Coordinates of C-alpha atoms and ligand atoms in Angstrom, one line a residue:
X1150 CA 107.8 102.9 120.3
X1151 CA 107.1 105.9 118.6
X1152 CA 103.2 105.4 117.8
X1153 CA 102.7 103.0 121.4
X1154 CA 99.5 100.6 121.9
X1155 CA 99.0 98.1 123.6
X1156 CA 100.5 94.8 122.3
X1157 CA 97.8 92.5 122.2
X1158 CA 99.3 88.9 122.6
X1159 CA 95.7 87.4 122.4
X1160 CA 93.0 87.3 119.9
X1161 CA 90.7 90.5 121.1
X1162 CA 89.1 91.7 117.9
X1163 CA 87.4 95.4 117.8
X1164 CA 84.2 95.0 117.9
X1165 CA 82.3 96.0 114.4
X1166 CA 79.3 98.2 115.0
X1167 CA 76.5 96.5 113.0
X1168 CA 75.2 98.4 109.8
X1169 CA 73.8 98.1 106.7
X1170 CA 72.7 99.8 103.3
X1171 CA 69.5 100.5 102.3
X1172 CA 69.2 101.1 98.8
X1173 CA 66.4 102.0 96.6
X1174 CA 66.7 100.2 93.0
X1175 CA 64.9 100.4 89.9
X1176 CA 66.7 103.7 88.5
X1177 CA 69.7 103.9 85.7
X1178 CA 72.9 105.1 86.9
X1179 CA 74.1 108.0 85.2
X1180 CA 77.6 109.8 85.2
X1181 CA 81.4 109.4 85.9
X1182 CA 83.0 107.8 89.0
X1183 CA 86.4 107.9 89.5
X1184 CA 88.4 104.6 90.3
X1185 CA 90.8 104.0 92.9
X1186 CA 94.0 102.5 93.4
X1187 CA 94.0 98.5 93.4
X1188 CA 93.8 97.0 96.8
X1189 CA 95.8 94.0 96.1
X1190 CA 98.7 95.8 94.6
X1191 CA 98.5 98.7 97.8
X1192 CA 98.4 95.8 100.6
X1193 CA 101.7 94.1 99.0
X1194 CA 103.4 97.5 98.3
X1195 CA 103.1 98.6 101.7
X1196 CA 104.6 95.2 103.0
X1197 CA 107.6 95.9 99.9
X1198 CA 108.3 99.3 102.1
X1199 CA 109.8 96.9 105.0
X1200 CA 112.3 95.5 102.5
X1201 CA 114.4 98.7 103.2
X1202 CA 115.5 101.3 106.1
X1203 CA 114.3 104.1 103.8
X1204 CA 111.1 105.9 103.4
X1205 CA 109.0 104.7 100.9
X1206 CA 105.9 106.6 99.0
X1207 CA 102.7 105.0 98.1
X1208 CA 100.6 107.4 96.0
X1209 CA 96.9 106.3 95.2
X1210 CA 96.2 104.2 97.6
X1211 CA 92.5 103.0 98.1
X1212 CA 91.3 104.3 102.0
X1213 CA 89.6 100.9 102.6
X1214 CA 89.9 99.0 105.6
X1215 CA 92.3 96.3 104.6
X1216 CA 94.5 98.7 103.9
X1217 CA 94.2 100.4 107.5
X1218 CA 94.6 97.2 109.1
X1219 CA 98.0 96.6 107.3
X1220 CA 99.1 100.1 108.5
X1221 CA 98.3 99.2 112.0
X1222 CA 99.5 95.5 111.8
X1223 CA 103.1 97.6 110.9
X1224 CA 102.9 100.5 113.5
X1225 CA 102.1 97.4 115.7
X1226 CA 106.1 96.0 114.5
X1227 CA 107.6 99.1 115.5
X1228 CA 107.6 100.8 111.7
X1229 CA 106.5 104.1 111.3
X1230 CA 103.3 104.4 108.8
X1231 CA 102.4 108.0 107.7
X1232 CA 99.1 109.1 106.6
X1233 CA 100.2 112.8 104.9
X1234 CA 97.0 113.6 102.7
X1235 CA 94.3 110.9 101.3
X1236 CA 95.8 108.2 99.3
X1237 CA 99.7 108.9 100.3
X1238 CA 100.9 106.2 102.7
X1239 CA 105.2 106.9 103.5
X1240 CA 106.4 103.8 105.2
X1241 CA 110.1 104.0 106.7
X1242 CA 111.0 100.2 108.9
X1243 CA 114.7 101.7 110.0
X1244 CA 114.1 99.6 113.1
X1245 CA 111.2 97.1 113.6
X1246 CA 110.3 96.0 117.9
X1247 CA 108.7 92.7 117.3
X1248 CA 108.8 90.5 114.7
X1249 CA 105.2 89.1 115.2
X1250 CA 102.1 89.6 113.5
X1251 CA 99.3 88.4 115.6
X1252 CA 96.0 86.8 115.4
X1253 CA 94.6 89.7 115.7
X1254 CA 95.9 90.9 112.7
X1255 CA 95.4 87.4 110.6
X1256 CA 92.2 86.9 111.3
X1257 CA 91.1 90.3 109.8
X1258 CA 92.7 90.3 106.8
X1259 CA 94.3 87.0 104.9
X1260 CA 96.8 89.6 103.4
X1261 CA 98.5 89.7 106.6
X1262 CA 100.5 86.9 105.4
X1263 CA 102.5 88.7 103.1
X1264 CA 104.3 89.9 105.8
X1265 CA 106.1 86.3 106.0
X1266 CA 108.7 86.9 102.6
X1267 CA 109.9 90.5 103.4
X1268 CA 110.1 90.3 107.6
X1269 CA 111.7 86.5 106.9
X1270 CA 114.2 87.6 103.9
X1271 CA 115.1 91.4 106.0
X1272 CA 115.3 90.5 109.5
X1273 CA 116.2 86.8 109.6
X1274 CA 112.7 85.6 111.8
X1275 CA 109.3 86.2 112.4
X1276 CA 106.4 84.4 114.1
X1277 CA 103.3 85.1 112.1
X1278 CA 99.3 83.8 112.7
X1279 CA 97.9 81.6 109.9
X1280 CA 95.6 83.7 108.0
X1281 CA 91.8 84.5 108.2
X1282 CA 90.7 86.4 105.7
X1283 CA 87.0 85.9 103.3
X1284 CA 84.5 83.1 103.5
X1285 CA 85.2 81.4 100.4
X1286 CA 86.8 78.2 101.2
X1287 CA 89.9 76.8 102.7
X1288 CA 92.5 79.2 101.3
X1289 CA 95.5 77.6 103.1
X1290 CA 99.2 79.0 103.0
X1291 CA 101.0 75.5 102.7
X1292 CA 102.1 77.0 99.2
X1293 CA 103.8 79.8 100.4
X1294 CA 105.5 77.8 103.7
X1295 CA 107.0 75.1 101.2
X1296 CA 108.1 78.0 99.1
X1297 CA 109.5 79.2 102.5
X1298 CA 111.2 76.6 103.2
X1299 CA 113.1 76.2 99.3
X1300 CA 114.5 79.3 100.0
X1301 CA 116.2 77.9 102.8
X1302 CA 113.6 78.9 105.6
X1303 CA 113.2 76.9 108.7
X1304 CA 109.2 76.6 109.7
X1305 CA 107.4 75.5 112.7
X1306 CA 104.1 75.0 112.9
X1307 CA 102.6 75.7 116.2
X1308 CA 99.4 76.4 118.3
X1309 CA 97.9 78.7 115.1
X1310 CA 101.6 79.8 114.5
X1311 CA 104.2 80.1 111.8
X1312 CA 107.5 80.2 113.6
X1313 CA 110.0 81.2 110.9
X1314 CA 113.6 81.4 110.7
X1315 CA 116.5 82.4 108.1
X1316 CA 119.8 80.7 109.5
X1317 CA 122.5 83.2 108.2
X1318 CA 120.7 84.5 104.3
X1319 CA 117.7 83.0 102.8
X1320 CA 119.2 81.8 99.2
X1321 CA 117.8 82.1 96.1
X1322 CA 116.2 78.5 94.9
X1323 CA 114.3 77.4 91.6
X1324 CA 110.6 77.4 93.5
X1325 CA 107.8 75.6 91.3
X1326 CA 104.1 76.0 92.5
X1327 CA 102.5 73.1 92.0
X1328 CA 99.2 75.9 90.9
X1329 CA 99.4 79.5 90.1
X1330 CA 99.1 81.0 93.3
X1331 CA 99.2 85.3 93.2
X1332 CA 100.2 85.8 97.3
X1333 CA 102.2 82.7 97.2
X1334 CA 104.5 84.1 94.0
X1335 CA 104.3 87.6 95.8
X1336 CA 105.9 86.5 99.1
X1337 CA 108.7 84.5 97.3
X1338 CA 109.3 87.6 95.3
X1339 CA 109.3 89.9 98.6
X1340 CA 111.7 87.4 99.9
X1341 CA 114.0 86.7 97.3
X1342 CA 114.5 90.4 96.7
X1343 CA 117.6 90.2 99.6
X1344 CA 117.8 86.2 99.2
X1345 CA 121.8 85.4 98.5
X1346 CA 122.1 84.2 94.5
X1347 CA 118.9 83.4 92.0
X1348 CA 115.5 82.6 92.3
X1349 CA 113.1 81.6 89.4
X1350 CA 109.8 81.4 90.3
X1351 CA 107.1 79.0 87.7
X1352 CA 104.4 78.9 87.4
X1353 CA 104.5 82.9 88.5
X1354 CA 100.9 84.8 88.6
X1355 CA 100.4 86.8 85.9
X1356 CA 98.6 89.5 87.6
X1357 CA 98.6 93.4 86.8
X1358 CA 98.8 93.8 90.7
X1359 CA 102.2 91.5 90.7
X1360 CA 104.0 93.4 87.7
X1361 CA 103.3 96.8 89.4
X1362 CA 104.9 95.1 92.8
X1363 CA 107.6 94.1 90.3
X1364 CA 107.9 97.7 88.6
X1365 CA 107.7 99.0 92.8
X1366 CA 111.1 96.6 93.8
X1367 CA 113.0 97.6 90.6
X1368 CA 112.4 101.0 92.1
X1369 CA 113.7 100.3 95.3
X1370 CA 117.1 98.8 93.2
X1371 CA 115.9 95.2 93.5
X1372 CA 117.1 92.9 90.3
X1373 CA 113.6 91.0 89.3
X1374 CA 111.9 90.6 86.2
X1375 CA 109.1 88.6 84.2
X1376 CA 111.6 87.0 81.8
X1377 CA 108.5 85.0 80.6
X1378 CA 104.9 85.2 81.2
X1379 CA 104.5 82.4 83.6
X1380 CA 108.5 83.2 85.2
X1381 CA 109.9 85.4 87.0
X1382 CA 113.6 85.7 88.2
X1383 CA 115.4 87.4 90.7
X1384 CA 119.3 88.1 91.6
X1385 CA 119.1 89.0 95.2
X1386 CA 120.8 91.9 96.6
X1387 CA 122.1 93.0 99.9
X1388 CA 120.1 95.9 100.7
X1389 CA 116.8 98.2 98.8
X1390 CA 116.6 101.4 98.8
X1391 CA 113.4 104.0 99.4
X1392 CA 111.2 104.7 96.2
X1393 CA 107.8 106.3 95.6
X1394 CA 105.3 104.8 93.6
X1395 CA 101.2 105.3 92.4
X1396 CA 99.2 102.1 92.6
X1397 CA 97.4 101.1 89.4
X1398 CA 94.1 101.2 89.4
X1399 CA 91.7 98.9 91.0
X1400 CA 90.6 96.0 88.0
X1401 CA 88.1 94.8 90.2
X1402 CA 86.5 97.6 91.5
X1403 CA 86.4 98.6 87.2
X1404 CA 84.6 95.7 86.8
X1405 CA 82.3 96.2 89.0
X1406 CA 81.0 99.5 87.9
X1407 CA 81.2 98.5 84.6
X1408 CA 78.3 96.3 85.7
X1409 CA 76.7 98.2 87.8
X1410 CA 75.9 100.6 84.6
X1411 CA 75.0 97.6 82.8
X1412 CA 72.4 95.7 85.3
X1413 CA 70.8 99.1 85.7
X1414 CA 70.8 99.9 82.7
X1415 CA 72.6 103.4 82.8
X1416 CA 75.3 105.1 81.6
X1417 CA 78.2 105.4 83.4
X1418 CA 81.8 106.6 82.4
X1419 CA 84.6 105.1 84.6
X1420 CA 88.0 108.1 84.9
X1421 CA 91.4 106.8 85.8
X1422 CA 90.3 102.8 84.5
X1423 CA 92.7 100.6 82.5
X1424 CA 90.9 98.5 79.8
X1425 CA 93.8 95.9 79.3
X1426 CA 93.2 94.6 83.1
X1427 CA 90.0 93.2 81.9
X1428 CA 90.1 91.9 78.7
X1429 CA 88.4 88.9 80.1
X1430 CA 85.6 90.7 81.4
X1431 CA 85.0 92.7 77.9
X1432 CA 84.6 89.6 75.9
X1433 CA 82.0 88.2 77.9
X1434 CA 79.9 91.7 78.2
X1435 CA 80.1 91.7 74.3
X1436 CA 78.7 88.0 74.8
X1437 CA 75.9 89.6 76.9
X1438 CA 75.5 92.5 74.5
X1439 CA 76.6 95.6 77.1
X1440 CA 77.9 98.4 75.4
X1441 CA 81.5 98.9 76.6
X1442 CA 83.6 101.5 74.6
X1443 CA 87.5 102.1 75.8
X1444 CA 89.9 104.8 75.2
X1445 CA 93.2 105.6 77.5
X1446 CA 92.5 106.0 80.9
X1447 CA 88.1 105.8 80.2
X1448 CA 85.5 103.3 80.0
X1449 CA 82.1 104.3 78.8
X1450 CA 79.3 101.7 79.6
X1451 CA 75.7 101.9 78.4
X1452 CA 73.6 99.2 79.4
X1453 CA 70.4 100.5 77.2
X1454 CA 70.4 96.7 76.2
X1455 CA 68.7 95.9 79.6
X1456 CA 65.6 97.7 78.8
X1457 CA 65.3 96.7 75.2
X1458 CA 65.9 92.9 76.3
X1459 CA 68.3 92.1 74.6
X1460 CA 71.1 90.7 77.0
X1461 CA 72.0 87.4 76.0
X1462 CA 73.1 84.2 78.1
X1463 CA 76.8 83.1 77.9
X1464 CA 79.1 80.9 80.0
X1465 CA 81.6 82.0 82.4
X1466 CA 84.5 80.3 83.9
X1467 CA 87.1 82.0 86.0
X1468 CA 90.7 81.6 86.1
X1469 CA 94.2 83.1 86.9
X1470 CA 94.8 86.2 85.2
X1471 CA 94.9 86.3 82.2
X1472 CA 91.2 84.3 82.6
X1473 CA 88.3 85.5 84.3
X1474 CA 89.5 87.2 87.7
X1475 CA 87.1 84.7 90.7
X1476 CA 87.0 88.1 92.1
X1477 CA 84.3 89.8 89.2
X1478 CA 82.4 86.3 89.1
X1479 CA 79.8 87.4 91.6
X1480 CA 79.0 91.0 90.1
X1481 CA 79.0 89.2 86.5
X1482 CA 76.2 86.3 88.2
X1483 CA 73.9 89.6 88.8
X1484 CA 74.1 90.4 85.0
X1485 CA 73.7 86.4 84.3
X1486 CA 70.0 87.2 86.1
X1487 CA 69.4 90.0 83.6
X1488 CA 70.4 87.7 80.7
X1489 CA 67.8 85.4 78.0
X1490 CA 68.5 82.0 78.3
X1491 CA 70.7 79.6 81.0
X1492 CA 74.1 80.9 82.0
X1493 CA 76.8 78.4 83.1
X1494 CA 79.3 79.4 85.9
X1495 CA 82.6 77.5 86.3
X1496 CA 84.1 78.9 89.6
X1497 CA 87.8 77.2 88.9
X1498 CA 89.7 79.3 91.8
X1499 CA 88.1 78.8 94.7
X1500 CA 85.2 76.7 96.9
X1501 CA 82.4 78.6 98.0
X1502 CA 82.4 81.4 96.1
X1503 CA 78.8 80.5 94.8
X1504 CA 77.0 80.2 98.0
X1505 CA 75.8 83.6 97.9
X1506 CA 73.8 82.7 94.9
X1507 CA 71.3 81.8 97.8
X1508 CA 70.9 85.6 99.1
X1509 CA 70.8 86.7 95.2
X1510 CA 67.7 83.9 95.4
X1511 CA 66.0 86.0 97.9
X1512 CA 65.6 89.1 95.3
X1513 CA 64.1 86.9 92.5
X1514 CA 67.0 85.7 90.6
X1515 CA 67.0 81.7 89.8
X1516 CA 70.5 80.7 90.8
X1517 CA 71.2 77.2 91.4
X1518 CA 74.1 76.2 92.9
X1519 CA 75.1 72.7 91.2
X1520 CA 78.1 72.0 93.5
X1521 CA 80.8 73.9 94.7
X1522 CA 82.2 75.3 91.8
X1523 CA 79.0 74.9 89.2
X1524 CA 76.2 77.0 89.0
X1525 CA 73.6 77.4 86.5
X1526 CA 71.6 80.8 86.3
X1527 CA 68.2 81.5 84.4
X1528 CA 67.0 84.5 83.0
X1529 CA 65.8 87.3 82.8
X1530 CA 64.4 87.6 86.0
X1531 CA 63.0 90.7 87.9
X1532 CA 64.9 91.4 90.7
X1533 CA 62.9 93.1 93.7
X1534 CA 63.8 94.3 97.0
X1535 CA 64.5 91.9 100.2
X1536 CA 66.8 91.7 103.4
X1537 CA 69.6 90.4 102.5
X1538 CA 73.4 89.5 104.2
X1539 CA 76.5 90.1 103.1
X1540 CA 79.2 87.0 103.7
X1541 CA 82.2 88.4 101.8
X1542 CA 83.8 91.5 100.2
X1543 CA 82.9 90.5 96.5
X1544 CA 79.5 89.1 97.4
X1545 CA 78.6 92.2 99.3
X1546 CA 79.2 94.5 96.1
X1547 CA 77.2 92.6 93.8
X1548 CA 74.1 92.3 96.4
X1549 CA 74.7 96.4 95.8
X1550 CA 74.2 95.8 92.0
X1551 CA 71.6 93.3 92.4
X1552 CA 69.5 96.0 94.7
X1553 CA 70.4 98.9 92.6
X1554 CA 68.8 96.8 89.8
X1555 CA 66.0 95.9 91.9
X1556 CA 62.6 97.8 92.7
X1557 CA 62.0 98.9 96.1
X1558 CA 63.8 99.3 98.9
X1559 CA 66.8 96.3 100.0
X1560 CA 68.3 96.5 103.3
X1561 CA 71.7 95.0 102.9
X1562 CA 73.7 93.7 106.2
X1563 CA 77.1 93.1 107.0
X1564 CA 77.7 96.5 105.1
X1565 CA 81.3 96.3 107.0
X1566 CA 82.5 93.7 104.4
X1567 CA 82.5 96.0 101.5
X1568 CA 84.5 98.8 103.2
X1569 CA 87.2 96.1 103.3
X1570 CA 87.9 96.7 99.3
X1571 CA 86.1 99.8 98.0
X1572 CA 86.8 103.0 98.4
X1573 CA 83.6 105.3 99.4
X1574 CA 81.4 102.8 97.6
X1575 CA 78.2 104.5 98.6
X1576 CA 79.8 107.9 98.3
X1577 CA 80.4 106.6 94.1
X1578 CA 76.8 105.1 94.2
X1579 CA 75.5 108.4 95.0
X1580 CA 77.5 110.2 92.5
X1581 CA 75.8 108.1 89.8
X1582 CA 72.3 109.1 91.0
X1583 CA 71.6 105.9 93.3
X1584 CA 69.4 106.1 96.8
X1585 CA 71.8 104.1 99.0
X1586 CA 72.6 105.4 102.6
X1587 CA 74.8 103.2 104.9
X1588 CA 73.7 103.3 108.2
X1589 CA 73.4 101.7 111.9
X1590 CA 71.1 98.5 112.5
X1591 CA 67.8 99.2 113.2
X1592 CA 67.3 102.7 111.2
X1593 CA 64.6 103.9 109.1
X1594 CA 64.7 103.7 105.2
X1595 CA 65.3 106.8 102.6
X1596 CA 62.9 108.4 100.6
X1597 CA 63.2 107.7 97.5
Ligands
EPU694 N1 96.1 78.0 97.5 C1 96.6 76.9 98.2 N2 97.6 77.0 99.0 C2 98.3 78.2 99.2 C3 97.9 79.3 98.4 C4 96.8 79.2 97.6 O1 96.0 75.8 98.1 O2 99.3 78.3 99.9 C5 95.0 77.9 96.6 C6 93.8 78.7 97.1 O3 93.0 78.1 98.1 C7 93.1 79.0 95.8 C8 94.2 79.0 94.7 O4 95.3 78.4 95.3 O5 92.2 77.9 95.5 C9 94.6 80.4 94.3 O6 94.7 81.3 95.4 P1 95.8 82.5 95.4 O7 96.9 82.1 96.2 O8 96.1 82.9 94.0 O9 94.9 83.6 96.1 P2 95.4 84.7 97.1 O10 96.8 85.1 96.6 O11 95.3 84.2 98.5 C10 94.6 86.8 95.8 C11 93.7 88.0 96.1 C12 92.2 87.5 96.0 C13 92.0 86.9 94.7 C14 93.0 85.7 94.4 C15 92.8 85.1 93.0 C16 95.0 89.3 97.5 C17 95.1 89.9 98.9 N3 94.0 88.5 97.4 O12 94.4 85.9 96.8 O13 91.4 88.6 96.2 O14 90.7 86.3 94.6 O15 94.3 86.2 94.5 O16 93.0 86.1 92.0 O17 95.7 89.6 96.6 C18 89.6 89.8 97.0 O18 90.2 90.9 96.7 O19 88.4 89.8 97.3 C19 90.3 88.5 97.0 C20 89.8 87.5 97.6

C-alpha cells in the first residue's frame, strides 16, 4: 500500500483536542472575503474520481475537515490521494485494497456514504458502515439502499453494516424517490454512470452542487444529463476517463457571510460568490430590508439597516433547492433576532435543526422552539455575550454571527464542528475586522 496505516477494523476515533472561540462582538464587519469551493460538491467529486483508473483534478477545493477525512477514508482503500498545492486534490483509484469503508470513517462524516454508488457500480462490492454524520435528526440511508437495490444491487444489513454486491453489471433502472433526497440522487448517479443500459432518476435534487457533479462525469465521458428539472438520465458506459475540474463556490458558506455583514451591521463584499445559488436567500433579506447588491462573481452587503432599526420580521420555510437551503436556516434565525415583529420558521427538511435555538436563548434572543420543525422568533433583541456550545456544523457558524453581533466577549465550544465545512473561518472573520481567536479549553480571552 503505497501511503500504509494501520487498518483499523474497529471503531477508534482520534481524539479531538477540546477548543473554542472567543469572540468579541459589538463591531461592524468591514471588507472583502473570498469564498471557497462548495463542500458538498468537493466530497462527491472526490468520490466521482474512483469511477475511473485515471487521475482526476479537483481544483478549488475547500481545506475543511470533511474533506480530509474523505481523502483518508480513500488512501485507507488503497487509492492514491494527492495534496499538490492548497485546494488541488489529484485522485488516481488504478487499483483499490479493500473495498470497506469503516466505522471509523461513517461516524465522522455522513458523506462517507457516497462511497456506496461508485465502489458498488466500479468494483462489483463493498461493505460500508451506516452513516454518522450532524446532530439533526435521524438522517437514515434506506433511500439510497432501495435505490441500490433497483439498480440490481444485492444488500445485507448487518451488525452496523451495508454488505453490497453487483452480481455481473449493476443495470440501469427507472429509480423514483419517494422525497427529493440530494445524496440519495447523487449515489444513483455515481452508480449508474458504469450501470449496463438507462437510468432515470425522479424526483432528482435540483442542487447547484449535483449539476456541477453532473458537468464533473460528462468530463470524465459519462452520458448523464438533467433532461428536466426534477430528472435526470443516464446511458451507462463501460469505462470513465480522468478529467480536471474547479468546484463552484460554496452557496452556504455565501450565505452565511452575507449575514454575517448584515447582523453586524457592516459592509462586506463577498469575491468569487454566485448570486443565482441563492435566490432564496435574497428574497427573504429584501423581506428583512438588508442591502444586498449582485454583479458576476460579487456580492456587496451593507447591513446599515441594523443600526437605523429598520429590519423587518418575515417568515421562513426551508426546502429543496430551489427553496430555502435547511442549511442557511440557522444563520438566517440570528438575523430573525435582529428583526421588528414575530418571525415564523418552518424547518421542512429535517428534525432537530431548531434545537439550538436554546444556545441562541442564552445570548438574549427570544426563540421558541414550537415543535420540531416550528419555531417562532421575537425581535429585535440585544444579543450579549455568554458561553455557549456548538452541536452541529451550521449551528456552530451562526453562534459565530450571533457573538460577532453581540457585546462582549462569547466563548464558543465545540469550535471543531465548524472546521468540518468552512474554510479558515476565523482567518475570514479576521479579515473583516472581527476579535475572534480559536484556541485550546481553558485559555484567556483577547483584548479587544
Ligand atoms: N432521507 C431519508 N432517507 C434517506 C435519505 C434522506 O429519509 O435515505 C431524508 C433525510 O432524513 C431528510 C431528507 O430526506 O429529512 C432530505 O435529506 P437529503 O438526503 O437531501 O440530505 P443529504 O443528502 O443527506 C445533503 C447535504 C446536507 C444538506 C442536505 C439538504 C451533503 C454531504 N449534505 O444531505 O448538508 O443539509 O443535503 O440540502 O451534501 C451540511 O452541509 O451541513 C449539511 C447537513
Amino acid at each position: 500500500m503505497a501511503d500504509a496505516r494501520l487498518f483499523h477494523w474497529e471503531y477508534r476515533p482520534e481524539p479531538v483536542a477540546p477548543e473554542v472561540f472567543r469572540i468579541v462582538g459589538g463591531r461592524p464587519l468591514e471588507g472583502s472575503v473570498q469564498i471557497s469551493g462548495a463542500k458538498n460538491a468537493a466530497l462527491k467529486l472526490m468520490a466521482a474520481a474512483t469511477l475511473t483508473g485515471e487521475r482526476c483534478r479537483l481544483t478549488n477545493v475547500p481545506e475543511i475537515e470533511d474533506v480530509r477525512v474523505m481523502a483518508e477514508t480513500l488512501r485507507d482503500l488503497g487509492v492514491v490521494v494527492d495534496h499538490p498545492e492548497p485546494n488541488v486534490y489529484e485522485i488516481a483509484s488504478g487499483d483499490v485494497e479493500w473495498l470497506f469503508v469503516p466505522l471509523e470513517a461513517a461516524a465522522r462524516m455522513r458523506a462517507s456514504f457516497i462511497l456506496l454508488g461508485p465502489l458498488l457500480s466500479r468494483f462489483g462490492r463493498v461493505i460500508i458502515s451506516n452513516p454518522g454524520g450532524d446532530r439533526i435528526g435521524r438522517r437514515p440511508v434506506n433511500l439510497h439502499v432501495d435505490a441500490m437495490r433497483a439498480l440490481g444491487a444485492q444488500i445485507d444489513y448487518r451488525n452496523g453494516y451495508y454488505y453490497a454486491l453487483a452480481p455481473g453489471r449493476l443495470r440501469g433502472a427507472d429509480v423514483t424517490f419517494p422525497q427529493v433526497t440530494v445524496m440519495g440522487t447523487e449515489n444513483v448517479m455515481l452508480a449508474a454512470v458504469l450501470a449496463d443500459g438507462h437510468t432515470r432518476i425522479r424526483p432528482a435534487a435540483r442542487e447547484p452542487e449535483v449539476d456541477d457533479l453532473i458537468a464533473f462525469l460528462q468530463k470524465m465521458g459519462a452520458l448523464i444529463e438533467r433532461t428536466a428539472p426534477d430528472t435526470i438520465e443516464i446511458e451507462g458506459q463501460r469505462r470513465l476517463r480522468g478529467a480536471e475540474h474547479r468546484v463552484l463556490p460554496d452557496r452556504i458558506e455565501t450565505g452565511t457571510f452575507i449575514l454575517a455583514a448584515a447582523v453586524t451591521g457592516g459592509q462586506i463584499t463577498l469575491d468569487g460568490a454566485s448570486s443565482d445559488h441563492v435566490v432564496a436567500l435574497l428574497r427573504i433579506l429584501r423581506d428583512v430590508g438588508v442591502d444586498v447588491r449582485c454583479e458576476p462573481g460579487r456580492i456587496r452587503v451593507d447591513g446599515a439597516g441594523l443600526r437605523l432599526g429598520s429590519f423587518r420580521a418575515t417568515d421562513v420555510v426551508t426546502a429543496p433547492y430551489p427553496g430555502l437551503a435547511t442549511d442557511i436556516q440557522p444563520p438566517l434565525c440570528v438575523l430573525l433576532t435582529q428583526a421588528e415583529g414575530i418571525s415564523r420558521v418552518h424547518e421542512t427538511v429535517f428534525e432537530d435543526r431548531l434545537e439550538w435555538l436554546s444556545e441562541l436563548n442564552r445570548m438574549g434572543a427570544r426563540a421558541e422552539v414550537l415543535d420540531p420543525h416550528h419555531a417562532v422568533i421575537t425581535g429585535p433583541t440585544r444579543l450579549h455575550a455568554a458561553e455557549v456550545e456548538i452541536g452541529d456544523l451550521r449551528a456552530g457558524a451562526s453562534l459565530i454571527l450571533a457573538a460577532l453581533a453581540a457585546e462582549g466577549t462569547t466563548t464558543i465550544h465545540g469550535a471543531h464542528h465548524v472546521h468540518r465545512g468552512y474554510e479558515n473561518i476565523e482567518r475570514k472573520f479576521l479579515q473583516l475586522g472581527a476579535t475572534i481567536e480559536r484556541v485550546a479549553e481553558g485559555m484567556t480571552a483577547p483584548t479587544p
